[in-house]
Coordinates of C-alpha atoms and ligand atoms in Angstrom, one line a residue:
Chain A
M1 CA 0.1 0.0 0.0
N2 CA 1.5 3.3 -1.0
V3 CA -1.0 5.7 0.7
S4 CA -0.6 6.3 4.3
L5 CA -2.5 8.5 6.8
D6 CA -0.7 11.5 8.0
K7 CA 0.0 11.1 11.7
Q8 CA -2.4 13.9 12.7
Y9 CA -5.3 12.1 11.0
L10 CA -4.8 8.8 12.9
P11 CA -7.8 8.0 15.0
S12 CA -5.6 7.2 18.0
E13 CA -3.8 10.6 17.7
R14 CA -7.1 12.3 17.5
Y15 CA -8.3 10.6 20.7
K16 CA -5.2 11.7 22.5
R17 CA -5.6 15.2 21.4
H18 CA -9.2 15.3 22.6
A19 CA -8.3 13.8 25.9
A20 CA -5.6 16.5 26.4
Y21 CA -8.2 19.2 25.6
L22 CA -10.5 17.8 28.2
A23 CA -7.8 17.6 30.8
V24 CA -6.9 21.3 30.3
L25 CA -10.5 22.2 30.7
A26 CA -10.9 20.3 33.9
V27 CA -7.8 21.9 35.4
V28 CA -9.1 25.4 34.4
I29 CA -12.6 24.7 36.0
I30 CA -11.1 23.4 39.3
G31 CA -8.6 26.2 39.4
L32 CA -11.2 28.9 38.9
C33 CA -13.5 27.3 41.6
S34 CA -10.8 27.3 44.2
Y35 CA -9.5 30.7 43.3
F36 CA -12.9 32.3 43.7
K37 CA -13.8 30.1 46.6
F38 CA -16.9 28.7 44.9
E39 CA -18.1 26.1 47.4
P40 CA -20.8 23.9 46.2
L41 CA -21.3 22.8 49.8
L42 CA -22.3 26.3 50.8
F43 CA -25.3 26.0 48.6
I44 CA -26.6 23.1 50.7
S45 CA -25.6 24.4 54.2
D46 CA -27.3 27.8 53.5
F47 CA -30.3 26.2 51.9
H48 CA -32.6 27.1 54.9
Y49 CA -32.7 30.8 53.7
M50 CA -34.1 29.6 50.5
A51 CA -36.6 27.3 52.2
D52 CA -37.8 30.2 54.4
L53 CA -38.5 32.4 51.4
V54 CA -40.4 29.6 49.8
V55 CA -42.5 29.2 52.9
E56 CA -43.3 32.9 52.9
M57 CA -44.2 32.8 49.2
T58 CA -46.8 30.1 49.5
P59 CA -49.6 29.7 48.9
P60 CA -49.4 32.1 45.8
N61 CA -52.0 34.8 46.0
F62 CA -53.6 34.4 42.6
E63 CA -56.2 36.9 43.5
V64 CA -53.7 39.7 42.6
L65 CA -54.1 38.7 38.9
W66 CA -57.7 39.9 38.7
R67 CA -57.6 42.4 41.5
K68 CA -55.2 44.6 39.6
E69 CA -56.2 44.8 35.9
K70 CA -52.9 46.6 35.4
I71 CA -51.2 43.3 35.5
F72 CA -52.6 42.2 32.1
A73 CA -51.6 45.5 30.6
S74 CA -48.1 45.0 32.0
I75 CA -47.9 41.4 30.5
L76 CA -49.0 42.8 27.1
Q77 CA -46.3 45.4 27.6
T78 CA -43.6 42.8 28.1
L79 CA -44.8 40.7 25.1
S80 CA -44.8 43.7 22.8
M81 CA -41.4 44.8 24.0
A82 CA -40.1 41.4 23.1
F83 CA -41.9 41.1 19.8
L84 CA -41.2 44.6 18.5
G85 CA -37.7 44.5 19.7
T86 CA -37.0 41.2 17.9
L87 CA -38.7 42.4 14.7
A88 CA -36.9 45.8 14.6
G89 CA -33.5 44.2 15.6
G90 CA -33.9 41.3 13.3
A91 CA -34.7 43.5 10.3
V92 CA -31.7 45.7 10.9
A93 CA -29.5 42.6 11.6
M94 CA -30.5 41.1 8.3
G95 CA -29.7 44.3 6.3
L96 CA -26.3 44.6 8.0
A97 CA -25.6 40.9 7.6
F98 CA -25.8 41.2 3.8
L99 CA -23.5 44.3 3.9
A100 CA -21.0 42.4 6.2
A101 CA -20.9 39.0 4.7
R102 CA -17.8 38.6 2.5
N103 CA -19.7 37.1 -0.4
T104 CA -22.5 39.8 -0.6
T105 CA -20.8 43.0 0.6
P106 CA -20.8 45.8 -1.8
H107 CA -17.2 46.4 -0.9
P108 CA -14.7 44.6 1.3
A109 CA -14.1 47.8 3.3
V110 CA -17.8 48.2 4.1
G111 CA -17.9 44.6 5.2
A112 CA -15.0 45.0 7.5
V113 CA -16.4 48.3 9.0
I114 CA -19.8 46.7 9.7
R115 CA -18.3 43.5 11.2
T116 CA -16.2 45.6 13.5
L117 CA -19.1 47.7 14.5
L118 CA -21.2 44.6 15.3
A119 CA -18.3 43.2 17.3
I120 CA -18.0 46.4 19.4
E121 CA -21.7 46.4 19.9
R122 CA -21.8 42.8 21.1
V123 CA -19.4 43.6 24.0
I124 CA -21.6 46.4 25.4
P125 CA -23.7 44.8 28.2
S126 CA -27.4 45.1 27.6
L127 CA -27.9 46.9 30.9
V128 CA -25.6 49.6 29.8
I129 CA -27.6 49.9 26.5
L130 CA -30.8 50.2 28.5
L131 CA -29.3 52.9 30.7
L132 CA -28.4 54.9 27.6
F133 CA -31.9 54.5 26.2
L134 CA -33.4 55.4 29.6
I135 CA -31.6 58.7 29.4
A136 CA -32.6 59.2 25.7
V137 CA -36.2 58.3 25.7
G138 CA -37.1 58.0 29.5
L139 CA -38.4 55.2 31.7
G140 CA -40.9 52.8 30.1
P141 CA -41.4 50.0 27.5
F142 CA -39.9 51.9 24.6
A143 CA -36.5 52.1 26.2
G144 CA -36.8 48.3 26.8
M145 CA -37.8 47.6 23.3
L146 CA -34.9 49.7 21.8
S147 CA -32.3 48.0 24.0
L148 CA -33.7 44.5 23.0
A149 CA -33.5 45.6 19.4
V150 CA -29.9 46.7 19.7
G151 CA -29.0 43.4 21.5
T152 CA -30.7 41.5 18.8
I153 CA -28.7 43.3 16.1
G154 CA -25.4 42.6 17.9
M155 CA -26.0 39.0 18.4
F156 CA -27.8 38.0 15.2
G157 CA -26.1 40.3 12.8
K158 CA -23.0 38.3 13.0
L159 CA -25.0 35.0 13.0
F160 CA -26.8 36.0 9.8
A161 CA -23.6 37.2 8.2
N162 CA -22.1 33.7 8.9
A163 CA -25.2 32.0 7.4
I164 CA -24.8 34.1 4.3
E165 CA -21.1 33.3 4.0
G166 CA -22.0 29.6 4.4
A167 CA -24.4 29.7 1.5
E168 CA -23.4 27.2 -1.3
K169 CA -21.4 28.7 -4.0
E170 CA -22.6 26.6 -6.9
P171 CA -26.1 28.0 -7.3
I172 CA -24.6 31.5 -6.8
D173 CA -22.2 30.8 -9.8
A174 CA -25.2 29.5 -11.8
V175 CA -27.3 32.7 -11.3
H176 CA -24.2 34.8 -12.2
S177 CA -23.8 32.7 -15.3
V178 CA -27.2 33.8 -16.7
G179 CA -26.0 37.5 -16.5
A180 CA -27.9 38.4 -13.4
S181 CA -26.8 41.3 -11.4
K182 CA -25.5 41.2 -7.8
L183 CA -28.9 42.1 -6.3
Q184 CA -30.6 39.5 -8.4
V185 CA -28.1 36.9 -7.3
I186 CA -28.8 37.8 -3.6
R187 CA -32.5 37.6 -4.2
Y188 CA -32.6 34.3 -6.1
A189 CA -29.5 32.4 -5.0
V190 CA -28.6 33.6 -1.5
I191 CA -31.9 34.5 0.2
P192 CA -33.6 31.1 -0.6
Q193 CA -30.6 29.4 1.0
V194 CA -30.4 31.5 4.2
L195 CA -34.0 32.4 4.8
P196 CA -34.9 29.2 6.8
S197 CA -32.0 29.8 9.2
F198 CA -33.0 33.5 9.5
I199 CA -36.5 32.5 10.4
A200 CA -35.4 29.8 12.9
N201 CA -33.0 32.3 14.5
L202 CA -35.6 35.0 14.8
F203 CA -37.9 32.7 16.7
Y204 CA -35.0 31.9 18.9
A205 CA -34.2 35.6 19.3
F206 CA -37.8 36.1 20.3
D207 CA -37.6 33.5 23.0
I208 CA -34.4 35.1 24.4
N209 CA -35.8 38.6 24.2
L210 CA -39.0 37.5 26.0
R211 CA -37.0 36.5 29.0
A212 CA -34.7 39.5 28.7
A213 CA -37.8 41.8 28.5
I214 CA -39.0 40.5 31.9
G215 CA -35.5 41.2 33.4
L216 CA -35.1 44.6 31.8
G217 CA -38.6 45.6 33.0
V218 CA -37.2 45.4 36.6
F219 CA -34.9 48.3 35.8
G220 CA -36.8 50.0 33.0
G221 CA -39.9 50.4 35.0
A222 CA -42.1 48.5 32.6
G223 CA -43.9 45.3 32.1
V224 CA -44.5 42.3 34.3
G225 CA -40.9 42.3 35.5
Y226 CA -41.5 45.6 37.1
E227 CA -44.6 44.4 38.8
I228 CA -42.8 41.3 40.2
S229 CA -39.9 43.4 41.6
M230 CA -42.4 45.9 43.1
A231 CA -44.3 43.0 44.9
M232 CA -40.9 41.7 46.2
R233 CA -39.8 45.1 47.5
L234 CA -43.1 45.6 49.2
V235 CA -42.6 42.2 50.9
R236 CA -45.7 40.8 49.1
Y237 CA -44.1 37.5 48.5
R238 CA -47.3 35.7 47.9
D239 CA -48.3 38.2 45.2
A240 CA -44.9 37.8 43.7
L241 CA -45.1 34.1 43.5
A242 CA -48.5 34.3 41.8
L243 CA -47.0 36.7 39.2
I244 CA -44.0 34.4 38.7
C245 CA -46.2 31.4 38.2
F246 CA -48.3 33.2 35.7
T247 CA -45.3 34.5 33.9
I248 CA -43.7 31.1 33.6
L249 CA -47.0 29.7 32.2
L250 CA -47.1 32.6 29.8
V251 CA -43.5 32.1 28.6
F252 CA -44.2 28.5 28.1
A253 CA -47.3 29.0 26.0
V254 CA -45.7 31.6 23.9
E255 CA -42.7 29.4 23.3
K256 CA -45.0 26.5 22.2
L257 CA -46.8 28.9 19.9
S258 CA -43.6 30.1 18.4
D259 CA -42.3 26.6 17.9
W260 CA -45.5 25.7 16.1
L261 CA -45.3 28.8 13.9
R262 CA -41.7 28.1 13.1
S263 CA -42.3 24.6 12.0
R264 CA -45.1 25.9 9.8
A265 CA -42.9 28.7 8.3
L266 CA -40.0 26.3 7.6
G267 CA -42.1 23.8 5.8
Q268 CA -41.7 20.0 6.2
D269 CA -40.3 17.0 4.5
L270 CA -42.4 15.9 1.5
L271 CA -42.1 12.2 2.3
K272 CA -44.4 10.6 4.7
Chain B
M1 CA -7.9 41.2 -52.0
G2 CA -11.1 41.2 -53.8
A3 CA -14.4 42.3 -52.2
N4 CA -15.7 38.8 -52.2
T5 CA -12.7 37.5 -50.2
A6 CA -13.1 40.4 -47.8
R7 CA -16.8 39.5 -47.3
L8 CA -15.9 35.9 -46.9
L9 CA -13.3 36.6 -44.3
S10 CA -15.5 38.9 -42.3
F11 CA -18.2 36.2 -42.5
Q12 CA -15.8 33.8 -41.0
I13 CA -14.9 36.1 -38.1
L14 CA -18.5 36.6 -37.4
A15 CA -19.4 33.0 -37.6
R16 CA -16.7 32.3 -35.1
M17 CA -18.7 32.7 -31.9
I18 CA -16.3 31.5 -29.4
D19 CA -12.6 32.0 -29.9
V20 CA -10.3 30.5 -27.2
R21 CA -6.8 31.8 -27.5
Q22 CA -4.0 30.0 -25.6
I23 CA -5.6 30.1 -22.2
T24 CA -3.7 28.9 -19.3
K25 CA -4.7 28.5 -15.7
S26 CA -2.5 27.7 -12.7
T27 CA -3.2 27.2 -9.0
K28 CA -2.1 29.8 -6.5
E29 CA 1.0 27.7 -5.8
G30 CA 1.8 27.9 -9.5
V31 CA 0.9 24.4 -10.6
P32 CA -0.3 24.7 -14.2
I33 CA -3.7 23.0 -14.8
L34 CA -4.6 24.4 -18.3
K35 CA -1.5 24.7 -20.4
G36 CA -2.5 26.8 -23.4
I37 CA -5.8 25.8 -24.8
S38 CA -7.0 27.1 -28.2
F39 CA -9.9 26.3 -30.4
T40 CA -12.8 28.2 -32.1
V41 CA -16.3 27.2 -32.3
T42 CA -18.7 28.5 -35.1
K43 CA -22.4 28.4 -35.7
G44 CA -24.0 25.0 -36.3
E45 CA -21.4 23.0 -34.3
F46 CA -22.0 20.5 -31.7
V47 CA -18.6 20.1 -30.1
G48 CA -18.0 17.2 -27.8
I49 CA -15.1 17.6 -25.4
L50 CA -13.6 14.3 -24.2
G51 CA -10.9 13.6 -21.7
P52 CA -10.0 11.7 -18.6
S53 CA -11.1 12.9 -15.2
G54 CA -9.0 15.9 -14.0
A55 CA -8.0 16.8 -17.5
G56 CA -9.3 20.4 -17.0
K57 CA -12.6 20.2 -18.9
T58 CA -14.7 21.8 -16.3
L59 CA -12.1 24.5 -15.8
T60 CA -12.1 25.3 -19.5
M61 CA -15.8 25.6 -19.5
R62 CA -15.7 28.0 -16.6
C63 CA -13.3 30.2 -18.5
L64 CA -15.6 30.2 -21.5
N65 CA -18.2 32.0 -19.5
G66 CA -16.0 34.2 -17.4
L67 CA -16.7 32.4 -14.1
T68 CA -13.1 31.7 -13.9
R69 CA -10.4 34.1 -15.2
P70 CA -7.6 32.4 -17.1
T71 CA -4.1 33.1 -15.8
S72 CA -3.2 34.1 -19.4
G73 CA -4.7 34.0 -22.9
E74 CA -8.2 35.2 -23.8
V75 CA -11.7 34.1 -24.7
L76 CA -13.4 36.1 -27.3
F77 CA -17.2 35.8 -27.8
T78 CA -19.2 37.3 -30.7
D79 CA -22.6 38.1 -29.5
H80 CA -25.8 38.0 -31.6
E81 CA -25.4 41.7 -32.5
H82 CA -21.9 40.8 -33.8
N83 CA -20.1 42.6 -31.1
L84 CA -16.9 41.1 -30.0
V85 CA -16.6 40.7 -26.3
N86 CA -13.4 39.7 -24.6
L87 CA -14.7 37.6 -21.8
T88 CA -11.3 37.5 -20.1
H89 CA -11.4 41.2 -19.4
A90 CA -15.1 42.1 -19.5
R91 CA -16.6 43.2 -16.2
G92 CA -19.8 44.5 -14.8
R93 CA -22.5 45.4 -17.3
E94 CA -20.5 44.2 -20.3
L95 CA -19.9 40.8 -18.8
R96 CA -23.5 40.4 -17.7
K97 CA -24.7 41.3 -21.2
A98 CA -22.5 38.6 -22.7
R99 CA -23.4 36.0 -20.1
R100 CA -27.1 36.4 -21.0
Q101 CA -26.2 34.9 -24.3
I102 CA -24.2 32.0 -22.9
G103 CA -26.3 29.2 -21.5
V104 CA -24.5 26.9 -19.0
I105 CA -25.4 23.4 -17.8
F106 CA -23.2 22.8 -14.8
Q107 CA -21.6 19.5 -14.0
G108 CA -23.2 19.6 -10.5
F109 CA -26.5 21.2 -11.8
N110 CA -25.9 24.3 -9.5
L111 CA -29.7 24.6 -8.9
V112 CA -31.1 26.6 -6.0
K113 CA -32.4 23.7 -3.9
R114 CA -34.9 25.6 -1.9
L115 CA -36.7 27.0 -4.9
S116 CA -39.1 25.1 -7.0
A117 CA -38.1 23.6 -10.4
I118 CA -40.0 26.1 -12.3
D119 CA -38.5 29.0 -10.4
N120 CA -35.1 27.6 -11.2
V121 CA -35.9 27.5 -14.8
M122 CA -37.2 31.1 -14.8
I123 CA -33.9 32.2 -13.3
G124 CA -32.5 31.5 -16.7
Q125 CA -33.8 34.9 -18.0
L126 CA -33.0 36.9 -14.9
G127 CA -30.3 38.8 -17.0
R128 CA -33.0 40.0 -19.4
I129 CA -35.8 41.1 -17.1
N130 CA -36.2 44.4 -15.3
L131 CA -34.1 44.6 -12.2
L132 CA -36.7 46.2 -9.9
R133 CA -39.5 43.9 -11.1
S134 CA -37.3 40.8 -10.5
L135 CA -36.5 42.0 -7.0
V136 CA -40.0 43.0 -5.9
Y137 CA -42.6 41.3 -7.9
G138 CA -40.7 38.2 -9.2
F139 CA -41.7 36.4 -12.5
T140 CA -44.8 37.0 -14.6
D141 CA -47.5 34.5 -15.4
D142 CA -46.4 34.3 -19.0
E143 CA -42.9 33.5 -18.0
A144 CA -44.2 30.7 -15.8
R145 CA -46.1 29.3 -18.7
Q146 CA -43.1 29.4 -21.0
A147 CA -40.9 27.8 -18.3
L148 CA -43.5 25.0 -17.9
A149 CA -43.4 24.4 -21.6
V150 CA -39.7 23.9 -21.5
L151 CA -40.0 21.5 -18.5
E152 CA -42.7 19.7 -20.5
H153 CA -40.3 19.3 -23.4
L154 CA -37.8 17.6 -21.0
N155 CA -40.6 15.5 -19.5
V156 CA -40.4 16.9 -16.1
A157 CA -43.5 19.2 -16.1
H158 CA -45.1 17.2 -13.3
L159 CA -42.2 18.2 -11.0
A160 CA -42.5 22.0 -11.7
H161 CA -43.6 22.9 -8.2
R162 CA -41.3 20.6 -6.2
P163 CA -38.4 22.1 -4.3
V164 CA -35.4 21.1 -6.4
G165 CA -33.7 19.7 -3.3
S166 CA -36.2 16.9 -3.2
L167 CA -35.6 15.8 -6.8
S168 CA -33.4 12.9 -7.9
G169 CA -30.1 13.5 -9.7
G170 CA -31.5 12.7 -13.1
E171 CA -34.6 14.9 -12.5
Q172 CA -32.3 17.9 -11.4
Q173 CA -30.2 17.4 -14.5
R174 CA -33.3 17.9 -16.6
V175 CA -34.3 21.0 -14.7
A176 CA -30.7 22.3 -15.2
I177 CA -31.0 21.7 -18.9
A178 CA -34.4 23.3 -18.9
R179 CA -32.9 26.4 -17.3
A180 CA -30.3 26.7 -20.0
I181 CA -32.7 26.2 -22.8
Y182 CA -35.2 28.7 -21.3
Q183 CA -32.4 31.3 -21.2
Q184 CA -32.4 31.3 -25.1
P185 CA -28.7 31.7 -25.3
A186 CA -26.6 32.2 -28.4
V187 CA -24.2 29.5 -27.2
M188 CA -24.7 26.6 -24.9
L189 CA -21.9 25.2 -22.6
A190 CA -22.9 21.8 -21.2
D191 CA -20.6 20.1 -18.6
E192 CA -21.6 16.5 -18.5
P193 CA -25.3 17.1 -19.2
I194 CA -26.0 13.4 -19.4
A195 CA -23.8 12.1 -16.6
N196 CA -26.6 11.3 -14.3
L197 CA -29.1 9.7 -16.8
D198 CA -29.5 6.1 -17.8
P199 CA -28.5 5.3 -21.4
T200 CA -32.1 5.6 -22.7
N201 CA -32.6 9.0 -21.2
A202 CA -29.1 10.0 -22.0
R203 CA -29.9 9.4 -25.7
K204 CA -33.1 11.3 -25.4
I205 CA -31.3 14.3 -24.1
M206 CA -28.8 14.1 -26.9
Q207 CA -31.7 14.0 -29.3
I208 CA -33.0 17.2 -27.7
L209 CA -29.7 18.9 -27.8
T210 CA -28.8 18.0 -31.4
P211 CA -31.5 20.1 -33.2
L212 CA -30.8 23.0 -30.8
A213 CA -27.1 22.9 -31.9
K214 CA -28.3 24.1 -35.4
E215 CA -29.4 27.4 -33.8
M216 CA -26.8 27.8 -31.1
P217 CA -23.4 26.1 -31.1
I218 CA -23.2 23.6 -28.2
I219 CA -20.0 22.8 -26.5
G220 CA -20.5 19.8 -24.3
V221 CA -18.3 17.7 -22.0
F222 CA -19.1 14.1 -22.1
H223 CA -17.8 10.8 -20.7
Q224 CA -19.6 8.7 -23.4
P225 CA -17.4 8.5 -26.5
D226 CA -20.0 6.4 -28.3
L227 CA -22.7 9.0 -27.9
V228 CA -20.4 11.8 -28.8
M229 CA -19.4 10.0 -32.0
E230 CA -23.0 9.5 -32.8
F231 CA -24.4 13.0 -32.2
C232 CA -21.5 15.6 -32.2
T233 CA -20.1 17.2 -35.2
R234 CA -16.6 17.6 -33.8
I235 CA -14.5 16.1 -31.0
I236 CA -11.9 18.0 -29.0
A237 CA -9.9 15.8 -26.6
L238 CA -8.3 17.3 -23.6
K239 CA -5.6 15.6 -21.5
E240 CA -3.6 17.2 -18.7
G241 CA -4.7 20.7 -19.7
V242 CA -3.7 20.3 -23.3
V243 CA -5.8 19.9 -26.5
V244 CA -4.4 16.6 -27.8
R245 CA -6.9 16.2 -30.6
D246 CA -9.3 18.5 -32.4
G247 CA -11.1 17.1 -35.5
D248 CA -14.1 15.3 -36.8
S249 CA -16.4 13.2 -34.7
K250 CA -14.8 9.8 -35.4
M251 CA -12.2 8.5 -33.0
T252 CA -10.6 5.1 -33.4
R253 CA -10.2 2.8 -30.6
S254 CA -6.5 3.3 -30.4
E255 CA -7.0 7.0 -30.2
L256 CA -9.4 6.5 -27.2
V257 CA -6.9 4.2 -25.5
D258 CA -4.2 6.9 -25.9
L259 CA -6.6 9.5 -24.5
Y260 CA -8.1 7.6 -21.5
G261 CA -5.4 5.1 -20.6
A262 CA -6.7 2.8 -17.9
E263 CA -9.9 4.8 -17.5
L264 CA -11.1 3.5 -20.9
S265 CA -11.9 0.0 -19.6
E266 CA -14.2 1.5 -16.9
I267 CA -16.0 3.7 -19.5
E268 CA -16.5 0.7 -21.8
A269 CA -17.6 -1.6 -19.0
S270 CA -20.3 1.0 -17.9
Q271 CA -21.4 1.3 -21.5
R272 CA -21.7 -2.5 -21.9
I273 CA -23.7 -2.9 -18.7
L274 CA -25.9 0.1 -19.4
Q275 CA -26.5 -0.5 -23.2
P276 CA -30.2 0.1 -23.9
A277 CA -31.9 -3.0 -25.4
Ligands
LIG1 N1 -10.5 25.5 -7.4 C1 -9.5 24.7 -7.6 N2 -8.4 24.7 -6.9 C2 -7.4 23.8 -7.1 N3 -7.4 22.9 -8.0 C3 -8.5 22.8 -8.8 C4 -9.6 23.7 -8.7 N4 -10.5 23.4 -9.6 C5 -10.0 22.4 -10.3 N5 -8.8 22.0 -9.9 C6 -7.9 21.0 -10.4 O1 -7.8 21.1 -11.8 C7 -7.8 19.9 -12.4 C8 -8.9 20.0 -13.5 O2 -10.1 20.0 -12.9 P1 -11.5 19.9 -13.7 O3 -12.6 20.2 -12.8 O4 -11.4 20.9 -14.9 O5 -11.4 18.5 -14.2 P2 -12.4 17.7 -15.3 O6 -11.7 17.5 -16.5 O7 -13.7 18.5 -15.4 O8 -12.6 16.3 -14.5 P3 -14.0 15.4 -14.4 O9 -14.1 14.7 -15.6 O10 -13.6 14.6 -13.2 O11 -15.1 16.4 -14.1 C9 -8.1 18.8 -11.4 O12 -6.9 18.2 -11.1 C10 -8.6 19.6 -10.2 O13 -8.2 19.0 -9.0
LIG2 MG1 -15.6 18.2 -14.8

């Protein structure tokens, strides 16, 4: 036999390499835990604080849900923050992705600038962005929606650009070969390839943004998150638990709905 | 030089639709792949390109349509308005205009798998239709009817609305051929257009291509010397990036042995097994 595997491709070598990576990872984890004095045992020994809180929270006071009709308005607020934030952020992210991706950018310099901006934007914590918008547009759901939109752009702009760069080259060649212009190539060869992943990711972004909207509400003074934090601060733990239960149920229902919509939007296999 | 001779000469230049002049192509490391390929193709020809795997057939085809730029040499194309376009240097609008008239059937079909068969066929005329309309509205009902007729011609009209990704190799091949025909080009480049078809269907496709070649010259890459000898008007043989033969459509067995070497027995074996009754 005159073909031989390079040493690095031998299965045994690959196994050794992977084992070495795992060993390094284990050392890092143990080192970090001991340096920061993370003690898993503490969690068990201090558990009674947690238990006390649970006792004070039960039974949940579901009455609060219909006593204050404001609650439903606040839930609607949270949902719309997430929905509009995802939509606005997703739309901008898609536009920027086509400008950023190496195979669709109008000019390499434009692509490089946008990729850099997206990278910078991604490292700004979302709470900082929220604070900026609170100053700009004041307390309320609009600031929350804007900061969710900006977060979505940072996270999904890069993801979308990667999806575009991963599009198959052959159909793109073919559409070029009939004399189509760059925009036509994007419309007929690139978008059909990347649209399913865009849609799937937007649903995913909505799931993330819905959770974030609850959290941001605590600081932004809007939505159901704000109501929960108020109940906690006023030591109305049983009200708080009722709101938390209801929120969990809601998130769960919305997630199911978005899963269903996503599978409808992505189409299914033709075979039975 | 008499007036008649002059007219004859200019006629010959016009009839020369594709003029390949000494094209070479090397890899980035400088390994030569195409080593100076020249030939001209005129109206009415059905050229079959033969050659062993890796000879550079696909790369030559890509140079003929400007998808790959040769390292040196040039490809001249005479469009239907008798403009001479240098495909090696053309860019932007000029290149797009020339490409509209060059239909390509790719070795790997290169269809957009998420789109339906009929949409893929209609893509063939993207170069001709209004940009804004193509981006916003899409194709027209008339275009869809014409595209369906072409699919019908290739016996795949019943698959028109299936996503191409769900079609078999042979079905995709027909859609790819339909796209090139629907494009109504002045020249057709076909890289192994019958590679994925059984002999009966391969023959049918050759029977569809042959009359087309009367209107637009076809340059096709094939791995079936017998079908090429039967249908083509001329055979160009490529080996290791060089044209080793360019002439009529009859090759003797010893020529084929020279060209393919050991690969010939495989080709012949597959032909024997697949010979239609
Ligand atoms: N993008 C590329 N980078 C490096 N080498 C390439 C590239 N494209 C083609 N080659 C090489 O150039 C040679 C010719 O390739 P080409 O695809 O033209 O062969 P072919 O004659 O069409 O073969 P086949 O009959 O198998 O389709 C091959 O050795 C191939 O490996
Ligand atoms: Mg090839």
